[in-house]
Amino acid sequence: MIVLINWDSKLSENVKAVPPSGIRKFFDIAQTMKGVISLGVGEPDYAAPDKVIESCIHSLEKKETSYTSNWGLLELRREIAKTFATRYQLKYRAENEILITVGVSEAINTIMQALLNPGDEVLIPDPAYLAYPACVKLASGIPVLVPTECENEFKLTVEELEAAVTDKTKILLIGYPNNPTGTVMDKESLKKIAVFAEKHDLIVISDEIYCDLTYDDNHTCFASLPNMKERTIVLNGFSKSYAMTGLRIGYACGPAEVMQSVCKVHQYSMLCAPVTGQYGAITALRDCKEEVEAMYNEYHTRREIVYNAIIGMGLPVFKPKGAFYIFPDISSTGLSDEEFCDKLLHEEQVAVVPGSCFGKQGLDHVRISYASSRDNLKEAMNRMARFVKKYQG
Ligand SMILES: Cc1ncc(COP(=O)(O)O)c(C=O)c1O
């Protein structure tokens, strides 16, 4: 006899509260179609630098296939500490203030598990990376989305933060350069947010995975602002600027007192990050400046191509200052963002992502990733221009 299980009644309420990723939905449909140019997923179109691949192979040839310390290879942590010291004059102890994680994805989830109690609130700019509110919910916290406005280039303001903070707020979770908007916060604006965080005694989680991809200003590390190092956990990783998404290496740097607890969650859920990727990451930090610069220069050029094309279509958009995304307003087509993406995919075989996947403030926008070749981008922009013209009427 077959026993039918009512799985819905068995699932965790936290899991049920999290919607499936809207990015993957369009990506999965696009994969079943022919001739699609996908500007949907936020992944470099490059492979990892050759030197990284060689060092991964070399580590395997030396039969380096064991677990590492829960914290990650000390050699890698030391290299990360050196990078923070030279780039931002920030001192982190490799022994107990830097944790190597399975991408920034794991770091976000692990930190939320380590810090949140049921009902704790986490302030998150809207729009932002969709894993932020999901991980808060999975850890029984409450994501409080703080609206940012297109007219203000989606910058986070203290006024909006003050309107959202309550006595239950524990964490401010930010990520600049921003996915999906390409917004970069300048140092003076970040300083005001730092004063806000101190006033309300908040922990700040700052996801700086796109820090090497800023086109107009230098990146400001949030922990380098006055009094912020002691209340900030900085996240970063190798997926984007080193094109190492599948090697799954990220890291979190913060005060030893909290990192001990973060490591405890990591130890029981991951044990350690993949050893092969960790060897690749050491080489990435030591030897791949030129490769990173070449990819950066190429993204810079592609940003111009896509920005000029979108301006030519008459869609309102601001020029992104970082990452590899652009976020035009498509309301003049009379289509919702979901309809726009659905019709663009089926009529012109171009995949982009509805802005509302990233929060309510993303409604009427679409996210276009320009981590694709110039030829692909030019062809996709031609197709999109034809599509927009048709619906603008
Ligand atoms: C803002 C942001 N943070 C984190 C991640 C996840 O990165 P990782 O590959 O290190 O898990 C992404 C990936 O798209 C991202 O856009």
Coordinates of C-alpha atoms and ligand atoms in Angstrom, one line a residue:
M1 CA 0.0 0.0 0.0
I2 CA 1.3 3.4 -0.9
V3 CA 1.1 5.9 2.0
L4 CA 0.7 9.5 0.9
I5 CA 2.5 11.9 3.1
N6 CA 1.2 15.4 3.4
W7 CA 4.6 17.1 3.0
D8 CA 3.2 20.6 3.4
S9 CA 2.3 19.8 7.0
K10 CA 5.8 18.5 7.6
L11 CA 7.8 21.4 6.3
S12 CA 9.3 24.1 8.5
E13 CA 7.2 27.3 8.6
N14 CA 10.4 29.3 8.1
V15 CA 11.1 27.4 4.8
K16 CA 7.5 27.9 3.7
A17 CA 7.8 31.6 4.3
V18 CA 10.6 32.0 1.7
P19 CA 9.5 32.2 -1.9
P20 CA 11.6 30.3 -4.6
S21 CA 14.1 32.5 -6.4
G22 CA 12.6 34.5 -9.3
I23 CA 16.0 34.7 -11.0
R24 CA 16.2 30.9 -11.3
K25 CA 12.7 30.7 -12.7
F26 CA 13.6 32.7 -15.9
F27 CA 17.0 31.1 -16.1
D28 CA 15.4 27.6 -16.1
I29 CA 12.9 28.6 -18.8
A30 CA 15.7 30.2 -20.9
Q31 CA 17.7 27.0 -20.8
T32 CA 15.0 25.1 -22.5
M33 CA 14.8 27.5 -25.4
K34 CA 17.0 27.9 -28.5
G35 CA 18.9 31.1 -29.4
V36 CA 18.4 32.8 -26.1
I37 CA 20.9 35.4 -24.9
S38 CA 20.8 35.2 -21.2
L39 CA 21.5 38.4 -19.3
G40 CA 19.8 36.9 -16.3
V41 CA 22.2 35.3 -13.9
G42 CA 24.8 37.4 -12.0
E43 CA 27.8 35.3 -13.0
P44 CA 31.0 36.3 -14.8
D45 CA 31.3 34.9 -18.4
Y46 CA 34.9 34.3 -17.7
A47 CA 36.6 31.1 -16.3
A48 CA 38.8 31.5 -13.2
P49 CA 42.4 32.8 -14.1
D50 CA 44.7 30.1 -15.4
K51 CA 47.0 30.5 -12.4
V52 CA 44.1 29.8 -10.1
I53 CA 43.2 26.7 -12.1
E54 CA 46.8 25.5 -12.1
S55 CA 47.2 25.9 -8.3
C56 CA 43.9 23.9 -7.8
I57 CA 45.3 21.1 -10.0
H58 CA 48.6 21.3 -8.3
S59 CA 47.0 20.9 -4.9
L60 CA 45.1 17.9 -6.1
E61 CA 48.3 16.4 -7.5
K62 CA 49.8 16.8 -4.1
K63 CA 46.8 14.8 -2.8
E64 CA 45.5 17.8 -0.8
T65 CA 42.0 16.4 -0.4
S66 CA 41.4 16.5 3.3
Y67 CA 39.4 18.7 5.5
T68 CA 41.0 22.0 6.5
S69 CA 40.7 23.7 9.9
N70 CA 37.1 24.8 10.4
W71 CA 38.3 28.4 10.0
G72 CA 39.9 27.5 6.7
L73 CA 43.6 27.3 5.6
L74 CA 45.7 29.6 7.8
E75 CA 47.8 30.6 4.8
L76 CA 44.6 31.9 3.1
R77 CA 43.4 33.7 6.2
R78 CA 46.8 35.4 6.5
E79 CA 46.7 36.5 2.9
I80 CA 43.2 38.0 3.5
A81 CA 44.5 39.8 6.6
K82 CA 47.3 41.2 4.5
T83 CA 44.9 42.5 1.9
F84 CA 42.7 44.3 4.5
A85 CA 45.8 45.8 6.1
T86 CA 47.3 47.2 2.9
R87 CA 44.0 48.2 1.2
Y88 CA 42.1 49.6 4.2
Q89 CA 44.6 49.8 7.0
L90 CA 42.3 47.4 8.9
K91 CA 43.9 44.7 11.2
Y92 CA 42.2 41.4 11.5
R93 CA 43.8 38.5 13.3
A94 CA 44.0 35.5 10.9
E95 CA 43.7 33.1 13.9
N96 CA 40.2 34.1 15.2
E97 CA 38.7 37.0 13.2
I98 CA 38.6 35.6 9.7
L99 CA 36.4 32.6 8.7
I100 CA 36.6 31.0 5.3
T101 CA 33.1 30.1 4.1
V102 CA 31.4 28.3 1.2
G103 CA 30.9 31.5 -0.7
V104 CA 29.4 34.7 0.6
S105 CA 26.1 32.8 0.5
E106 CA 27.1 30.5 3.3
A107 CA 28.5 33.5 5.3
I108 CA 25.1 35.3 5.1
N109 CA 23.2 32.3 6.3
T110 CA 25.6 31.2 9.0
I111 CA 25.8 34.7 10.5
M112 CA 22.0 35.0 10.6
Q113 CA 21.9 31.6 12.3
A114 CA 24.5 32.7 14.8
L115 CA 23.0 36.1 15.7
L116 CA 19.2 36.0 15.4
N117 CA 16.6 35.0 17.9
P118 CA 12.9 34.6 16.9
G119 CA 11.4 38.1 16.2
D120 CA 14.7 40.0 15.9
E121 CA 14.5 42.5 13.1
V122 CA 17.1 43.1 10.3
L123 CA 17.1 46.2 8.3
I124 CA 17.7 45.6 4.6
P125 CA 17.7 48.1 1.7
D126 CA 15.0 47.5 -0.9
P127 CA 15.9 46.5 -3.6
A128 CA 18.8 44.2 -2.6
Y129 CA 20.2 40.7 -3.2
L130 CA 17.3 38.3 -2.7
A131 CA 19.2 35.9 -0.3
Y132 CA 19.3 38.6 2.4
P133 CA 15.6 38.5 3.4
A134 CA 15.5 34.8 2.7
C135 CA 18.3 34.0 5.1
V136 CA 16.8 36.2 7.8
K137 CA 13.6 34.4 7.6
L138 CA 15.3 31.0 7.7
A139 CA 16.9 32.0 10.9
S140 CA 13.5 33.0 12.4
G141 CA 14.3 36.7 12.1
I142 CA 12.1 39.4 10.5
P143 CA 13.5 41.2 7.5
V144 CA 12.4 44.9 7.5
L145 CA 12.8 46.3 4.0
V146 CA 13.9 49.9 3.9
P147 CA 12.8 51.6 0.7
T148 CA 15.4 53.3 -1.5
E149 CA 14.3 55.5 -4.5
C150 CA 15.2 55.3 -8.2
E151 CA 15.4 59.2 -8.3
N152 CA 18.1 59.0 -5.6
E153 CA 20.0 56.2 -7.5
F154 CA 18.6 53.8 -4.9
K155 CA 20.9 55.1 -2.2
L156 CA 20.1 54.2 1.4
T157 CA 19.3 57.2 3.6
V158 CA 19.3 57.7 7.3
E159 CA 15.8 59.2 7.1
E160 CA 14.4 56.0 5.8
L161 CA 16.5 53.9 8.2
E162 CA 15.2 56.0 11.2
A163 CA 11.6 55.4 10.0
A164 CA 12.2 51.6 10.0
V165 CA 14.2 51.0 13.1
T166 CA 12.5 49.7 16.3
D167 CA 13.6 48.4 19.7
K168 CA 13.7 44.9 18.1
T169 CA 16.2 45.8 15.4
K170 CA 19.5 43.9 15.8
I171 CA 21.2 44.0 12.4
L172 CA 21.7 46.3 9.5
L173 CA 22.5 44.2 6.4
I174 CA 23.9 46.1 3.4
G175 CA 25.7 45.3 0.2
Y176 CA 27.5 48.0 -1.9
P177 CA 28.1 48.0 -4.8
N178 CA 24.5 46.8 -4.9
N179 CA 23.0 43.9 -6.7
P180 CA 20.6 44.5 -8.6
T181 CA 21.0 48.3 -9.1
G182 CA 24.7 48.9 -9.4
T183 CA 24.5 51.6 -6.7
V184 CA 27.6 52.6 -4.9
M185 CA 27.4 54.6 -1.6
D186 CA 29.9 57.3 -1.3
K187 CA 32.0 57.6 1.9
E188 CA 30.2 60.6 3.4
S189 CA 26.8 58.9 3.0
L190 CA 28.2 55.7 4.6
K191 CA 29.6 57.7 7.5
K192 CA 26.0 58.9 8.3
I193 CA 24.8 55.3 8.2
A194 CA 27.7 54.5 10.6
V195 CA 26.5 57.1 13.0
F196 CA 23.0 55.7 12.8
A197 CA 24.3 52.2 13.5
E198 CA 26.1 53.4 16.6
K199 CA 23.2 55.4 17.9
H200 CA 20.9 52.3 17.7
D201 CA 23.6 49.8 18.8
L202 CA 23.2 47.7 15.6
I203 CA 25.5 45.0 14.3
V204 CA 26.3 45.8 10.6
I205 CA 26.8 43.0 8.1
S206 CA 28.4 44.5 5.0
D207 CA 28.5 42.3 1.9
E208 CA 31.3 43.7 -0.2
I209 CA 31.6 41.0 -2.8
Y210 CA 31.6 43.5 -5.7
C211 CA 34.2 45.8 -4.1
D212 CA 36.7 45.4 -7.0
L213 CA 34.1 46.4 -9.5
T214 CA 33.6 50.1 -8.8
Y215 CA 33.9 52.4 -11.9
D216 CA 33.9 56.0 -10.7
D217 CA 35.0 56.1 -7.0
N218 CA 37.2 53.9 -4.8
H219 CA 35.4 51.4 -2.7
T220 CA 34.9 52.2 1.0
C221 CA 35.0 49.2 3.4
F222 CA 32.3 49.8 6.0
A223 CA 34.5 48.5 8.8
S224 CA 37.1 51.2 8.0
L225 CA 34.7 54.0 9.1
P226 CA 35.0 55.5 12.6
N227 CA 34.0 53.1 15.4
M228 CA 32.7 50.6 12.9
K229 CA 35.2 47.8 13.0
E230 CA 34.0 46.6 16.4
R231 CA 30.3 46.3 15.3
T232 CA 30.8 45.2 11.6
I233 CA 31.2 41.8 9.9
V234 CA 32.6 42.3 6.4
L235 CA 31.8 39.7 3.8
N236 CA 33.7 39.1 0.7
G237 CA 34.6 36.3 -1.7
F238 CA 36.2 35.1 -5.0
S239 CA 33.1 34.5 -7.1
K240 CA 32.8 37.8 -8.9
S241 CA 36.1 39.7 -9.3
Y242 CA 38.1 36.5 -9.7
A243 CA 35.4 34.6 -11.7
M244 CA 35.5 31.7 -9.3
T245 CA 31.8 31.1 -8.7
G246 CA 32.0 27.3 -8.8
L247 CA 35.0 27.0 -6.5
R248 CA 32.8 28.3 -3.7
I249 CA 35.1 30.4 -1.5
G250 CA 34.0 33.4 0.5
Y251 CA 35.0 34.8 3.9
A252 CA 33.7 36.8 6.9
C253 CA 35.9 39.2 9.0
G254 CA 34.7 40.5 12.3
P255 CA 35.4 40.8 16.1
A256 CA 36.7 37.6 17.6
E257 CA 33.9 37.4 20.2
V258 CA 31.2 37.1 17.5
M259 CA 33.3 35.1 15.0
Q260 CA 33.7 32.3 17.6
S261 CA 29.9 31.8 17.4
V262 CA 29.8 32.2 13.7
C263 CA 32.5 29.5 13.4
K264 CA 30.5 27.2 15.7
V265 CA 27.5 27.3 13.2
H266 CA 29.9 26.8 10.3
Q267 CA 31.6 23.9 12.0
Y268 CA 28.4 22.0 12.5
S269 CA 26.9 22.7 9.1
M270 CA 29.8 22.9 6.7
L271 CA 32.8 21.7 8.6
C272 CA 35.0 23.6 6.2
A273 CA 35.0 25.3 2.8
P274 CA 36.3 23.2 -0.2
V275 CA 40.0 22.7 0.2
T276 CA 40.8 22.9 -3.6
G277 CA 39.1 26.3 -3.9
Q278 CA 41.0 27.5 -0.9
Y279 CA 44.3 26.8 -2.6
G280 CA 43.0 28.6 -5.7
A281 CA 42.0 31.6 -3.5
I282 CA 45.5 31.9 -2.1
T283 CA 46.9 32.2 -5.7
A284 CA 44.0 34.6 -6.6
L285 CA 45.1 37.0 -3.9
R286 CA 48.8 36.7 -4.5
D287 CA 49.1 36.5 -8.3
C288 CA 46.1 37.6 -10.2
K289 CA 46.0 41.4 -10.1
E290 CA 46.5 41.7 -13.9
E291 CA 43.7 39.2 -14.7
V292 CA 41.3 41.0 -12.3
E293 CA 42.2 44.3 -13.9
A294 CA 41.6 43.0 -17.4
M295 CA 38.1 41.7 -16.5
Y296 CA 37.4 45.0 -14.7
N297 CA 38.3 47.0 -17.8
E298 CA 36.1 44.8 -20.0
Y299 CA 33.1 45.3 -17.6
H300 CA 33.8 49.0 -17.7
T301 CA 33.5 49.0 -21.5
R302 CA 30.4 46.8 -21.5
R303 CA 28.7 49.2 -19.0
E304 CA 29.1 51.9 -21.6
I305 CA 27.6 49.7 -24.4
V306 CA 24.6 48.7 -22.4
Y307 CA 24.0 52.2 -20.7
N308 CA 24.1 54.0 -24.1
A309 CA 21.8 51.4 -25.7
I310 CA 19.2 51.8 -22.9
I311 CA 19.3 55.6 -23.0
G312 CA 18.8 55.2 -26.8
M313 CA 15.6 53.2 -26.1
G314 CA 14.2 56.1 -24.1
L315 CA 14.1 54.1 -20.8
P316 CA 14.9 56.0 -17.7
V317 CA 18.0 54.6 -16.1
F318 CA 21.0 55.9 -14.0
K319 CA 24.5 54.9 -14.9
P320 CA 25.5 52.1 -12.5
K321 CA 28.6 52.9 -10.5
G322 CA 29.5 49.3 -9.6
A323 CA 29.0 45.5 -10.0
F324 CA 27.8 44.3 -13.4
Y325 CA 24.1 45.1 -13.4
I326 CA 22.0 47.9 -14.8
F327 CA 18.4 48.5 -13.7
P328 CA 16.2 50.5 -16.2
D329 CA 12.6 51.6 -15.5
I330 CA 10.4 49.8 -18.1
S331 CA 7.0 51.3 -17.1
S332 CA 6.8 53.3 -20.4
T333 CA 6.2 50.0 -22.2
G334 CA 2.9 49.6 -20.3
L335 CA 4.1 46.1 -19.2
S336 CA 4.7 45.0 -15.6
D337 CA 8.3 43.9 -15.0
E338 CA 7.1 40.2 -14.9
E339 CA 5.3 40.6 -18.3
F340 CA 8.2 42.5 -19.8
C341 CA 10.6 39.6 -18.9
D342 CA 8.2 37.0 -20.0
K343 CA 7.4 38.6 -23.4
L344 CA 11.0 39.6 -24.0
L345 CA 12.1 36.0 -23.5
H346 CA 9.4 34.5 -25.7
E347 CA 9.3 37.2 -28.5
E348 CA 13.0 38.2 -28.7
Q349 CA 14.8 35.4 -26.9
V350 CA 16.5 37.7 -24.4
A351 CA 16.5 36.7 -20.7
V352 CA 16.5 39.5 -18.0
V353 CA 15.2 39.4 -14.5
P354 CA 12.1 41.2 -13.1
G355 CA 13.1 44.0 -10.6
S356 CA 10.4 43.0 -8.2
C357 CA 12.4 39.8 -7.4
F358 CA 14.7 42.1 -5.4
G359 CA 11.9 43.9 -3.4
K360 CA 8.9 46.1 -3.9
Q361 CA 11.0 49.1 -4.9
G362 CA 12.2 47.1 -7.9
L363 CA 8.7 47.0 -9.4
D364 CA 8.6 48.5 -12.9
H365 CA 12.4 47.8 -13.4
V366 CA 14.3 44.9 -14.9
R367 CA 17.8 43.8 -14.0
I368 CA 20.2 43.3 -16.9
S369 CA 23.6 41.6 -16.2
Y370 CA 26.3 42.8 -18.5
A371 CA 28.6 40.0 -17.6
S372 CA 28.3 38.7 -21.1
S373 CA 30.4 39.2 -24.3
R374 CA 30.2 42.5 -26.2
D375 CA 28.7 40.7 -29.2
N376 CA 26.0 39.2 -27.1
L377 CA 25.3 42.5 -25.4
K378 CA 25.0 44.4 -28.7
E379 CA 22.7 41.7 -30.2
A380 CA 20.6 41.6 -27.0
M381 CA 20.3 45.4 -26.9
N382 CA 19.2 45.5 -30.6
R383 CA 16.5 42.9 -29.9
M384 CA 15.4 44.7 -26.7
A385 CA 15.2 48.1 -28.6
R386 CA 12.9 46.5 -31.2
F387 CA 10.8 45.1 -28.4
V388 CA 10.6 48.3 -26.4
K389 CA 9.7 50.3 -29.5
K390 CA 6.8 47.9 -30.2
Y391 CA 5.3 48.3 -26.7
Q392 CA 6.0 52.0 -26.3
G393 CA 3.8 52.4 -29.4
Ligands
LIG1 C1 25.4 40.7 -3.5 C2 25.8 39.3 -3.5 N1 26.2 38.7 -2.4 C3 26.5 37.3 -2.4 C4 26.4 36.6 -3.6 C5 26.8 35.1 -3.5 O1 28.1 34.9 -3.8 P1 28.9 33.6 -3.6 O2 29.1 33.0 -4.9 O3 30.2 34.0 -2.9 O4 28.1 32.7 -2.7 C6 26.0 37.2 -4.7 C7 25.8 36.4 -6.0 O5 25.1 36.8 -6.9 C8 25.6 38.6 -4.7 O6 25.2 39.2 -5.8

